[in-house]
Short mmCIF file of C-alpha atoms in Angstrom, two decimals:
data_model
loop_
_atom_site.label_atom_id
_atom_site.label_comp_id
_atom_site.label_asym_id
_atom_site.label_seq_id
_atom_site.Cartn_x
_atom_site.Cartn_y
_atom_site.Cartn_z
CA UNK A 1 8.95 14.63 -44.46
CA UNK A 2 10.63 11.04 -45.02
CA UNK A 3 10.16 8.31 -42.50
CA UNK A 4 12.91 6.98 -40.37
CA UNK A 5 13.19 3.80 -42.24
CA UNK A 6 14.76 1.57 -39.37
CA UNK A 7 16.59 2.32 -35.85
CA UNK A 8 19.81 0.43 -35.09
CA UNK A 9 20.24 0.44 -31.56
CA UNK A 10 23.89 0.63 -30.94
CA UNK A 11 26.06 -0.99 -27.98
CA UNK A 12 27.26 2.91 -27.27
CA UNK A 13 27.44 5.90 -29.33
CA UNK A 14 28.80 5.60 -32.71
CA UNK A 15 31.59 8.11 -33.14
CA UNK A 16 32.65 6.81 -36.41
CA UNK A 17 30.97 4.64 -39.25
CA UNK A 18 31.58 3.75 -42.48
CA UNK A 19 30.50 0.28 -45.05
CA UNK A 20 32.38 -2.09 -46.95
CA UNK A 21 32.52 -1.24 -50.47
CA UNK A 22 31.19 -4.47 -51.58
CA UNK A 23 28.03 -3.96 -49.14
CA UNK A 24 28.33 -7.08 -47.04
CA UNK A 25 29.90 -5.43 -43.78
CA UNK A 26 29.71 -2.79 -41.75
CA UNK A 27 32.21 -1.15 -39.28
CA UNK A 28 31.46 1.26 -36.88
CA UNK A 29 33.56 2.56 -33.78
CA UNK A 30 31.96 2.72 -30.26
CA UNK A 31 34.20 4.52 -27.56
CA UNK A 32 37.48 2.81 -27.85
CA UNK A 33 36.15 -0.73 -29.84
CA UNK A 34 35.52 -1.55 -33.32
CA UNK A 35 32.14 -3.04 -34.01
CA UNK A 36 32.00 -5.81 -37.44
CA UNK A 37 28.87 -6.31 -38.09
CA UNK A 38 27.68 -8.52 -41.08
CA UNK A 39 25.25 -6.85 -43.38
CA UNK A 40 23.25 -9.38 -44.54
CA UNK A 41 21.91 -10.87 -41.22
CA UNK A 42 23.39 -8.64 -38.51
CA UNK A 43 25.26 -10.94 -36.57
CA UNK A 44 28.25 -9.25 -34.67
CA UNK A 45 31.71 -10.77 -36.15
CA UNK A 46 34.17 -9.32 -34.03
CA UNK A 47 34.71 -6.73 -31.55
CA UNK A 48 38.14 -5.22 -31.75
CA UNK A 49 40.05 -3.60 -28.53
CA UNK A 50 43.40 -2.68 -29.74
CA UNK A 51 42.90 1.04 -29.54
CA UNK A 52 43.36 3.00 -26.16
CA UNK A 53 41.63 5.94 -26.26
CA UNK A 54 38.06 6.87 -28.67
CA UNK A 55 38.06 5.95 -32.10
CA UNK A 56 37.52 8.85 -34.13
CA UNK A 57 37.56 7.33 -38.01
CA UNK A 58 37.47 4.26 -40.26
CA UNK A 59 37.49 3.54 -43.81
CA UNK A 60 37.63 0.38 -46.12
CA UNK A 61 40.04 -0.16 -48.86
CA UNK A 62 38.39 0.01 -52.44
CA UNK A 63 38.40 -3.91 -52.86
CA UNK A 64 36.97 -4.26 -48.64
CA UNK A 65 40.13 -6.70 -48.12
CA UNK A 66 41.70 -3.94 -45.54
CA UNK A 67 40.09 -1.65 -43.47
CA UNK A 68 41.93 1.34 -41.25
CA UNK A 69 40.80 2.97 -37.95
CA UNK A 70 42.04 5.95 -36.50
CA UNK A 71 42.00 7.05 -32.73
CA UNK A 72 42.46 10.09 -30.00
CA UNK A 73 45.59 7.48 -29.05
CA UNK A 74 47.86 9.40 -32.10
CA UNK A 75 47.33 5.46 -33.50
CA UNK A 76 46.06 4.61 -37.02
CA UNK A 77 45.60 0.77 -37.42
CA UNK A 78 45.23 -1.12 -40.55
CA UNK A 79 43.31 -4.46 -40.37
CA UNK A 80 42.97 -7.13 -42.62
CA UNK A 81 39.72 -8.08 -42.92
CA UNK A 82 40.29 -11.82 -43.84
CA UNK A 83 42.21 -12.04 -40.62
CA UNK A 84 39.69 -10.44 -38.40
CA UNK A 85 37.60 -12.50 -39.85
CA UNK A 86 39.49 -16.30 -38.97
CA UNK A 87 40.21 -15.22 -35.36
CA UNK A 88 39.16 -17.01 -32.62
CA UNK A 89 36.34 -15.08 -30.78
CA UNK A 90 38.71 -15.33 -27.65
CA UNK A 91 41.68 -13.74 -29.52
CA UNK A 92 42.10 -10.65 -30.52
CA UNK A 93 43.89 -10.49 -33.82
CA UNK A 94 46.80 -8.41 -34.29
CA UNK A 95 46.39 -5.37 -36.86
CA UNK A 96 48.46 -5.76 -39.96
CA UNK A 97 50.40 -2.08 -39.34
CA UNK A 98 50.50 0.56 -36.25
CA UNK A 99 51.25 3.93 -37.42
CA UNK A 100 52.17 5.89 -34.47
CA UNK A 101 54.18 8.79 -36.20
CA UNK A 102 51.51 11.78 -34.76
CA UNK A 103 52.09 13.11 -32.38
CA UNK A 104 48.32 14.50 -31.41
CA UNK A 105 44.98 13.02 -31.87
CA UNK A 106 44.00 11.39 -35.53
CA UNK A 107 41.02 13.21 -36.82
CA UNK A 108 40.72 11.77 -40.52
CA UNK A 109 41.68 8.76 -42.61
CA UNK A 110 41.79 8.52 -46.47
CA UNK A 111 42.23 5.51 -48.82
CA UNK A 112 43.42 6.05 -52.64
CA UNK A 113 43.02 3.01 -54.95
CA UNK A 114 44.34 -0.33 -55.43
CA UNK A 115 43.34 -2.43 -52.59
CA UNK A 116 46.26 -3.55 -50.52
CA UNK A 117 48.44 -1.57 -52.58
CA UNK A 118 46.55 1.77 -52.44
CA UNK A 119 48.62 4.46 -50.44
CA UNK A 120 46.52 6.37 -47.25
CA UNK A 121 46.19 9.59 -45.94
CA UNK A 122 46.22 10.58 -42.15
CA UNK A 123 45.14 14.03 -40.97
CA UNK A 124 46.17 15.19 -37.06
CA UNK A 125 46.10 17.92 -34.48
CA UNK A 126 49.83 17.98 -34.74
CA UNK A 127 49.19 19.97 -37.45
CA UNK A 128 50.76 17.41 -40.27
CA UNK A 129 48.92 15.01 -42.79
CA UNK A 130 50.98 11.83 -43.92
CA UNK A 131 51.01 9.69 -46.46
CA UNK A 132 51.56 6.43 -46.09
CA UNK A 133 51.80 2.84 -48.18
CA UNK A 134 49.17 -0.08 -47.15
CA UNK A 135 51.35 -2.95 -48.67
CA UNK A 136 54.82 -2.35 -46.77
CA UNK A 137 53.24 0.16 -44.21
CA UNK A 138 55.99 2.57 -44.66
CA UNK A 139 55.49 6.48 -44.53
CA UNK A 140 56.02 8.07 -48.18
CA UNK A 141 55.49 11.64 -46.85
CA UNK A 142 54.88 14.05 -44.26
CA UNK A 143 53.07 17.49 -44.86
CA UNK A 144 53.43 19.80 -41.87
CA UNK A 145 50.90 23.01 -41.48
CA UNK A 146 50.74 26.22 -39.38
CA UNK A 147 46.85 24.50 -38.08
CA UNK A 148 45.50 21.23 -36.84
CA UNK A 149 44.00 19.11 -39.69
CA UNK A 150 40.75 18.07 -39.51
CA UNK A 151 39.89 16.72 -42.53
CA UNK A 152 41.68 14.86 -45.66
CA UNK A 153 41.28 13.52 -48.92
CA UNK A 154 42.82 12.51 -52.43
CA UNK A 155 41.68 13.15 -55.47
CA UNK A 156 40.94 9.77 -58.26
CA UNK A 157 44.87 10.26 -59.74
CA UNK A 158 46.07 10.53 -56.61
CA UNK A 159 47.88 14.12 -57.73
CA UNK A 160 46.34 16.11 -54.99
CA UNK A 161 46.17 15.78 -50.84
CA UNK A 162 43.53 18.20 -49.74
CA UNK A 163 43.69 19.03 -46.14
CA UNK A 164 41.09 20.78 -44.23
CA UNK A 165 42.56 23.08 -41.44
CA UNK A 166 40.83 24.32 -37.48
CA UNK A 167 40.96 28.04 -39.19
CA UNK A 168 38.51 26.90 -42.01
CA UNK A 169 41.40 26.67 -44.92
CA UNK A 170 41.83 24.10 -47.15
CA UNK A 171 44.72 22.91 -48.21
CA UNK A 172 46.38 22.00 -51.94
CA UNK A 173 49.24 19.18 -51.69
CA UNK A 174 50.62 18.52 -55.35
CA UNK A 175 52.15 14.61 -54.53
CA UNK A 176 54.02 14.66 -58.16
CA UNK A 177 55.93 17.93 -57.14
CA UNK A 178 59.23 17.67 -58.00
CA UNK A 179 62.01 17.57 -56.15
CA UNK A 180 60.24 14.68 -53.77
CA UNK A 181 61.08 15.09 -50.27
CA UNK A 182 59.55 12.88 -47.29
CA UNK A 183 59.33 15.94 -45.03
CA UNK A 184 57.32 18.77 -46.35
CA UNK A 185 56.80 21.98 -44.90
CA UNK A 186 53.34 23.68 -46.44
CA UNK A 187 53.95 27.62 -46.26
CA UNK A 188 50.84 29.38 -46.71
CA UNK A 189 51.91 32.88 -47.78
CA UNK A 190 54.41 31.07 -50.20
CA UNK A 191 51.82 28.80 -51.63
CA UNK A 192 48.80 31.15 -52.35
CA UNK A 193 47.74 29.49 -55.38
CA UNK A 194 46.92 26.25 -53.48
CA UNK A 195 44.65 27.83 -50.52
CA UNK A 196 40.49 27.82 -50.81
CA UNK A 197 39.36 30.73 -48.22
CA UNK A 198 36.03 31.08 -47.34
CA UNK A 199 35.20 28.72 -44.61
CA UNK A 200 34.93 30.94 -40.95
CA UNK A 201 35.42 28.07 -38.94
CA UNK A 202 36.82 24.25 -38.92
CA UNK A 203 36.29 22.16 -41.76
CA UNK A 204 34.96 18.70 -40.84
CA UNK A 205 34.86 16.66 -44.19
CA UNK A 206 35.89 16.94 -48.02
CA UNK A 207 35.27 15.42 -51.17
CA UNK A 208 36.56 14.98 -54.57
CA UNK A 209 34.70 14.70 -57.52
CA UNK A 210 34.97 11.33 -60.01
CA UNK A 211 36.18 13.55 -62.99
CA UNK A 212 38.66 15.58 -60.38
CA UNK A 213 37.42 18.99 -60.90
CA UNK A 214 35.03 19.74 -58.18
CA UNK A 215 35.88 19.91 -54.10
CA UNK A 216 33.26 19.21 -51.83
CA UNK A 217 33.39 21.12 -48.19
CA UNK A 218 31.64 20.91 -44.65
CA UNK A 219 32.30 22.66 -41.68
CA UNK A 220 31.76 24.00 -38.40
CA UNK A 221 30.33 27.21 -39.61
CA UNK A 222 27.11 25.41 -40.64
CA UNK A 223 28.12 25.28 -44.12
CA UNK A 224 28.64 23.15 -47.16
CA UNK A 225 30.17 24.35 -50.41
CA UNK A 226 31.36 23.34 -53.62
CA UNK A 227 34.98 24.42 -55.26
CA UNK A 228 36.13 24.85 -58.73
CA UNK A 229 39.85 22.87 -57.88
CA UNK A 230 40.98 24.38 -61.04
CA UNK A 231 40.40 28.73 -60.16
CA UNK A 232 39.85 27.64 -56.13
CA UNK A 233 36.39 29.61 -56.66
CA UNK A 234 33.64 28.78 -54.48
CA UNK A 235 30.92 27.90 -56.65
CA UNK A 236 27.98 26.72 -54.77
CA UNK A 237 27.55 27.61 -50.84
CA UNK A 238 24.71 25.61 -48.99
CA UNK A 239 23.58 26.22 -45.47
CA UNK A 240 22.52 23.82 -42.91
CA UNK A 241 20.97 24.70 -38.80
CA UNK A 242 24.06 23.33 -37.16
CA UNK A 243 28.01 22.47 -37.95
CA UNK A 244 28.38 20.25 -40.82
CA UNK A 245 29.86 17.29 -39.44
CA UNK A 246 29.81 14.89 -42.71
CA UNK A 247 29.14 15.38 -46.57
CA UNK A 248 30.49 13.55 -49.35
CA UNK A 249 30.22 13.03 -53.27
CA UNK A 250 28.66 9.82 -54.81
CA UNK A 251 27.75 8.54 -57.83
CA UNK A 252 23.78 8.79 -58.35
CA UNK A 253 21.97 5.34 -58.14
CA UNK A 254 19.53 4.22 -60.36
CA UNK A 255 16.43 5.21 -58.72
CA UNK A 256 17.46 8.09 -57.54
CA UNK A 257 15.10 10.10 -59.46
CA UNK A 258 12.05 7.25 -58.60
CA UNK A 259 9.76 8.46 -55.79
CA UNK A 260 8.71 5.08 -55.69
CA UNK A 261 12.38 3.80 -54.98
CA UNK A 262 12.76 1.87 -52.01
CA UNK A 263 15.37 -0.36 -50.49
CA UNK A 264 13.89 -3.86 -51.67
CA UNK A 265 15.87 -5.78 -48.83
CA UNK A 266 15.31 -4.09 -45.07
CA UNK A 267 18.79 -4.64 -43.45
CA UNK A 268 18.21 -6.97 -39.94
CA UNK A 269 18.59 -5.61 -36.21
CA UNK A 270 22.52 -5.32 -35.75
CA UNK A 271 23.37 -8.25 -33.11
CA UNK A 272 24.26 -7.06 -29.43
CA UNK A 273 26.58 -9.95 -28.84
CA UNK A 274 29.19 -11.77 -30.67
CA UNK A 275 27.85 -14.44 -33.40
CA UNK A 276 28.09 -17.73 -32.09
CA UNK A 277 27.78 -16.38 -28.08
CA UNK A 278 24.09 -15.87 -27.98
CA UNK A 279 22.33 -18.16 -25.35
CA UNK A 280 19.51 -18.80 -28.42
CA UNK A 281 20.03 -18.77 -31.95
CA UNK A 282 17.53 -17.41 -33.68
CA UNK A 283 15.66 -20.97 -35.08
CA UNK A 284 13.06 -19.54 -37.73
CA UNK A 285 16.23 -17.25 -39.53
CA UNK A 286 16.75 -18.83 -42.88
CA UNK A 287 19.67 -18.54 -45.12
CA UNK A 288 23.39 -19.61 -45.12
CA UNK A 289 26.02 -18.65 -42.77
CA UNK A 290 29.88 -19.09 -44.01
CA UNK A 291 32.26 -19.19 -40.70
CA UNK A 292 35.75 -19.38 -42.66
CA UNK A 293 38.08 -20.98 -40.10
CA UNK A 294 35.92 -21.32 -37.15
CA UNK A 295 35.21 -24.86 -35.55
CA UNK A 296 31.65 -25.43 -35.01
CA UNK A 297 30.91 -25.45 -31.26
CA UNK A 298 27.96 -27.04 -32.10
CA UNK A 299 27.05 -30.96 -30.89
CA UNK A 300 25.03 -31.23 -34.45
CA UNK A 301 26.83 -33.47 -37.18
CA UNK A 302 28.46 -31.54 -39.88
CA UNK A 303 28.48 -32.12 -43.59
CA UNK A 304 31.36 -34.17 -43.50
CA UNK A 305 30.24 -36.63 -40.77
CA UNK A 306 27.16 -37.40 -42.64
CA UNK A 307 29.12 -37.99 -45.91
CA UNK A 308 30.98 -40.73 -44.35
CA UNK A 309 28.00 -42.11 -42.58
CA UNK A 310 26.47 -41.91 -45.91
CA UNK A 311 29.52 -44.24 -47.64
CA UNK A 312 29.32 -46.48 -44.61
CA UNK A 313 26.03 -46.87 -45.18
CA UNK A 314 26.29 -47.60 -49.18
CA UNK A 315 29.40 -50.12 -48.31
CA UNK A 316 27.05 -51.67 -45.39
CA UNK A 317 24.21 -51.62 -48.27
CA UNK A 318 26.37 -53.69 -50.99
CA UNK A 319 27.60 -56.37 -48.15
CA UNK A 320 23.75 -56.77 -47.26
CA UNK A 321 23.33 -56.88 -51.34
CA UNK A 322 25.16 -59.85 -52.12
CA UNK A 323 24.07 -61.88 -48.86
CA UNK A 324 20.39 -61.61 -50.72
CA UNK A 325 18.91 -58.81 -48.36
CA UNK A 326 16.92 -57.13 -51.35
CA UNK A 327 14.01 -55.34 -49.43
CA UNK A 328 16.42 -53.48 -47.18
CA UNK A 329 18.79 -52.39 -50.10
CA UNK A 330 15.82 -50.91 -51.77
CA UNK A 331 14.83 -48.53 -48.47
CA UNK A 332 18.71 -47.49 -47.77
CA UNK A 333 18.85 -46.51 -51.72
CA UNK A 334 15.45 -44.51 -51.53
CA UNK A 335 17.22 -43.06 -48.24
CA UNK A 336 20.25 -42.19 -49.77
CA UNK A 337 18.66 -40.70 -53.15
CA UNK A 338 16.77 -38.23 -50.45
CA UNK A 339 20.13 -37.49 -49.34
CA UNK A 340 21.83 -36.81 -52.07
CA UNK A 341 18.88 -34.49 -53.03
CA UNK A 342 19.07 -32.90 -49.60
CA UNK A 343 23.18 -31.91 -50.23
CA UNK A 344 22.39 -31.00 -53.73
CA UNK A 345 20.11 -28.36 -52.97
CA UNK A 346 22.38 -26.89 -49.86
CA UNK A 347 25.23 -27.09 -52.80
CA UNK A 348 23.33 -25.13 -54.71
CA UNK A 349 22.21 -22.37 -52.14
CA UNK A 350 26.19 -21.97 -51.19
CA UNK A 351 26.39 -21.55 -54.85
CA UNK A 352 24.01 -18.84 -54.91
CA UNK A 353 24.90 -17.05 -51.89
CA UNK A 354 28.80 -16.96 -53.09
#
């Protein structure tokens, strides 16, 4: 049996959680606040209040610059992350869109691709999934069911919505059907073609394939299976001890297949407290921290400060020069060569770590 690799304690529990795409943050939701956390040395970055009721999911945008949350409140938020990012810890920063169209709890979020341009998918109780734009925020289309939605997805062409119902069915939307109307009405009976049966209870989570041919399933009747999109045959049913509440398709890493594989960086404890709050910073932690935006609180110099101390010294250093003071021109250039060396090599570890 595999070792727990590393416990996270969490400020509460985690009722949604999801990581950048680029690996450097993660999100996760704890009753009604948003948690940032920075990977890389787990210092909190922001704690966001701006939903009123439990969060129940997030997801990034393909390129990390956006991220959306969704909440029991009927609101789904989208968030720059740059923005979040140059608050002021007192502030809370305002989300780039509300989308308050449902009516009834948000249960799922999906993001297509494209980054700030990518279009998103919201699944409800109110028994409709919409589809909305990132860029202008603007609703593009509304599917309404005879069930609650409790899960929803989009396939790599963005052709297909699947929606995953409370009665176990899931759902085919075709988004190129012609004529285009904003307000859909899915009718089952009329639609049969576009219908996989076979889960007995809720579905929780679903997945598209990279190559768009294969659906992946979970759900509340303690199983996960695998569709052919193409036939809507189940191909492949797996069973679990419990309901299914997440399962997903990714791309195999590289050492998958290596028994030996392990992760070669352990991630740090995830920070309790805001970064910049804590009574003691850690002193022995090495490595660079980038605050875009944020004014130092701190009494130490910064880089700038020493730079002109450093030309006031050199002009101080030539006056001394021609008034014959040789000795002391020779200590404040060995001084100033250590300098220089000092700022070279921080240059170069900002250079690294960006």
């Amino acid at each position: 049996q595999d070792q727990l690799q590393q416990k996270i304690i969490c400020p509460g529990p985690v009722t949604c959680l999801t990581a950048s795409p680029n690996g450097l943050y993660i999100l996760a939701g704890v009753a009604e606040s948003i948690y940032l956390w920075e990977v890389s040395n787990g210092n909190l970055l922001a704690i966001l209040n701006r939903h009123y009721q439990d969060l129940t999911c997030l997801c990034f945008t393909d390129d990390s610059s956006h991220f959306l949350s969704g909440a029991k409140d009927c609101l789904a938020l989208v968030w720059n992350l740059y923005s979040v990012l140059q608050a002021e810890p007192s502030q809370i920063p305002d989300p780039r869109h509300v989308w308050s169209r449902h009516s009834l709890p948000i249960t799922d979020l999906c993001c297509g691709f494209g980054g700030p341009l990518a279009r998103a998918a919201t699944a409800s109780l109110d028994q409709t999934a919409k589809l909305w734009e990132i860029s202008s925020g603007e609703l593009l289309l509304s599917v309404l069911f005879d069930v609650g939605i409790m899960a929803v997805t989009l396939d790599l062409s963005e052709y297909h919505m699947f929606c995953g119902g409370m009665d176990g069915s899931i759902f085919q939307v075709d988004l190129c059907a012609w004529p285009v109307q904003r307000d859909r009405t899915f009718q089952t009976e009329r639609e049969n073609g576009k219908v996989f049966k076979g889960h007995r209870n809720q579905v929780t989570c679903l997945s598209v394939s990279t190559d768009g041919s294969l659906l992946l399933s979970g759900s509340h009747d303690e199983t996960v299976r695998l569709w052919d999109i193409q036939s809507k045959q189940c191909l492949k049913t797996m069973n679990h001890k419990g309901p299914v509440t997440n399962a997903f398709i990714v791309l195999a890493p590289a050492n998958m297949f290596n028994p030996d594989g392990k992760p070669s960086v352990p991630l740090p404890k995830f920070s309790k407290h805001l970064h910049g709050t804590e009574s003691n910073d850690e002193q022995g932690s090495e490595g660079v921290t980038l605050r875009l935006g944020l004014h130092q609180q701190e009494p130490g110099e910064s880089y700038l400060e020493k730079a002109e101390k450093m030309y006031a010294q050199m002009y101080s250093t030539r006056e001394k020069n021609l008034v014959g003071d040789q000795e002391h021109l020779t200590i404040q250039v060995s001084e100033l060569e250590e300098e220089v060396s000092t700022l070279r090599k921080i240059n170069k570890n900002l250079f690294d770590f960006s």
